[in-house]
Amino acid sequence: MKHVKCARCIRCGKEYEATPNVTTCDCGGILDIIYDYDYIQANFTKETLKNRQDPTMWRYRELLPVEESTEAPPLRVGGSPLYEEPRLAAQLGLKKLWVKDDGLNPTASLKDRASAMAVAKAREAGAEVIACSSTGNAASSLAGNAAAAGLKTYIFVPSRAPKGKVAQLMTFGATVISVQGTYEDTFELSKAAIDRWGWYNRNAAINPYLSEGKKTVALEIMEQLNWQVPDYIAISVGDGCTIAGLWKGLKDLHAIGFIDRLPRLISAQAAGCCPLNRAIAENKPWEPMEENTLADSIAVGVPRNAEKALMAIRESNGLVVNVTDEEIMAAQKLLGRTCGVFGEPAGVTGTAGVKKLCEQGAIGANDTVVSVVTGNGLKDVANAIAACGEPISIPSDMELLLKAFADKGIDLQ
Ligand SMILES: *Cc1c(COP(=O)(O)O)cnc(C)c1O
């Protein structure tokens, strides 16, 4: 890869050749892919992009760590809409607000960006089996992207994973191990199995290519905004791989001169499970927390990308915000009703965070904000119904309809 220099340990700085199987550093630190920005700048311009038809994440190939000869995996990942939301902005008291709906990816979450990259790298490695552990979305997205590419998957999920995600896994033909325990327990078993059988490892903390896939959400947001940098980008945080990827993408664009400043990140976590935000707020090392939230995708008590995530929040001079499950459910309703965007609980946590920061006056009237919705609400219908209520249920009878409307105070004359 002419545009990639190496994989460098973020802890001790040791450098490795960036082969598909590079894992963690000898010191235990996680690796970061280092690019030759001079080379990229000489070969990649905004004009190149303007003339490119491909709407997927692979339109940014010059900034992705794949060989020139590597085929893009089959599913159409990326190219999700960025909606300007003036009514929601007005309600929250913001100057401008955009919602990036990444729940519209093929398996309905932002994780597809990482899984497509995992499939590309597994192919480069000549692997035929990929494995991961996941709270649910990394799993279903890996299963889908691998199925499309003809690869076999072994997937470890905690038994609490919502049915919609498990249904996806079974449909995509993964061998699914539902671990009776926490996400931490799930991760440990997957790690032992991967060591034992030598499968390609899609675990986001171990594989440095995954946040490179996720960074395409930042590249897309900036291109969709015509390179006009917002003041803030808000996103929900579990393991921390997503926010780290978001930041990497922004820094890449800054390094090659596509954007002239960097936004501040907003790291949104659930109040019942916020080890990374707590570490920032109290300015001390992170410590494990219980996984106490209905937002299953970010119920991560032992974050696997803590170092990269904390670095991203700190470097961006970011804000941290913790929201309760009630605030998450309210945001789900608000996004649905004001924007027509249906997010799963973890998907809307960033927006819940923006709302809370507006109410606290931490951000406001002069600020421009992008809020990323990271996963689709159809993955977890039970929680959506809990948040938004049940429909009017009656037999087919006009008298009963009139009565039901009257009971609800719906006045149609
Ligand atoms: C995985 C996930 C996140 C958080 O990503 P991390 O890399 O674990 O921080 C947020 N929202 C959804 C819907 C997810 O699936």
Short mmCIF file of C-alpha atoms and ligand atoms in Angstrom, two decimals, residues 108-111 134-138 165 183 204 214 235-245 268-269 276 296-300 303-305 309 344-349 372-376 379, ligand 1:
data_model
loop_
_atom_site.label_atom_id
_atom_site.label_comp_id
_atom_site.label_asym_id
_atom_site.label_seq_id
_atom_site.Cartn_x
_atom_site.Cartn_y
_atom_site.Cartn_z
CA ALA A 108 -28.98 -1.12 9.52
CA SER A 109 -26.09 0.24 11.57
CA LEU A 110 -22.86 2.20 11.28
CA LYS A 111 -21.02 -1.05 12.06
CA SER A 134 -20.34 -7.96 19.79
CA THR A 135 -23.22 -6.41 21.68
CA GLY A 136 -25.21 -7.17 18.51
CA ASN A 137 -24.66 -4.78 15.63
CA ALA A 138 -21.03 -5.61 14.87
CA LYS A 165 -30.23 -8.52 15.79
CA TYR A 183 -20.42 -8.42 27.05
CA ALA A 204 -12.83 -3.81 17.08
CA LYS A 214 -15.79 3.63 10.57
CA ILE A 235 -22.13 10.33 18.60
CA SER A 236 -22.89 7.53 21.06
CA VAL A 237 -19.99 5.66 22.62
CA GLY A 238 -19.58 2.09 23.83
CA ASP A 239 -16.22 0.44 23.14
CA GLY A 240 -15.01 3.73 21.70
CA CYS A 241 -14.03 2.48 18.26
CA THR A 242 -16.70 4.57 16.52
CA ILE A 243 -15.78 7.92 18.05
CA ALA A 244 -12.10 7.14 17.48
CA GLY A 245 -12.84 6.42 13.83
CA ALA A 268 -22.74 10.55 24.55
CA GLN A 269 -23.02 7.60 26.90
CA LEU A 276 -15.23 6.69 29.28
CA ASP A 296 -27.70 -2.46 24.45
CA SER A 297 -25.21 -1.45 21.74
CA ILE A 298 -23.43 0.90 24.13
CA ALA A 299 -23.83 -1.17 27.28
CA VAL A 300 -20.09 -1.71 27.46
CA PRO A 303 -14.48 -0.45 26.78
CA ARG A 304 -12.05 -2.09 24.38
CA ASN A 305 -10.94 1.04 22.58
CA ALA A 309 -11.56 7.06 22.34
CA GLU A 344 -32.52 2.18 18.09
CA PRO A 345 -31.80 3.34 21.68
CA ALA A 346 -28.00 3.52 21.23
CA GLY A 347 -28.65 5.02 17.80
CA VAL A 348 -30.38 8.08 19.25
CA THR A 349 -28.17 8.52 22.31
CA VAL A 372 -25.08 10.77 14.02
CA VAL A 373 -27.84 8.16 14.37
CA THR A 374 -25.81 4.96 14.53
CA GLY A 375 -28.43 2.19 14.30
CA ASN A 376 -31.98 1.57 13.09
CA LYS A 379 -33.51 -3.81 15.39
C1 LIG B 1 -21.47 -0.16 18.32
C2 LIG B 1 -22.46 0.92 18.39
C3 LIG B 1 -22.18 2.16 18.98
C4 LIG B 1 -20.88 2.49 19.66
O1 LIG B 1 -19.71 2.15 18.96
P1 LIG B 1 -18.40 1.78 19.81
O2 LIG B 1 -17.35 1.59 18.80
O3 LIG B 1 -18.73 0.53 20.55
O4 LIG B 1 -18.16 2.91 20.72
C5 LIG B 1 -23.17 3.12 18.98
N1 LIG B 1 -24.37 2.89 18.44
C6 LIG B 1 -24.69 1.73 17.84
C7 LIG B 1 -26.03 1.56 17.26
C8 LIG B 1 -23.74 0.70 17.80
O5 LIG B 1 -24.07 -0.45 17.24
#
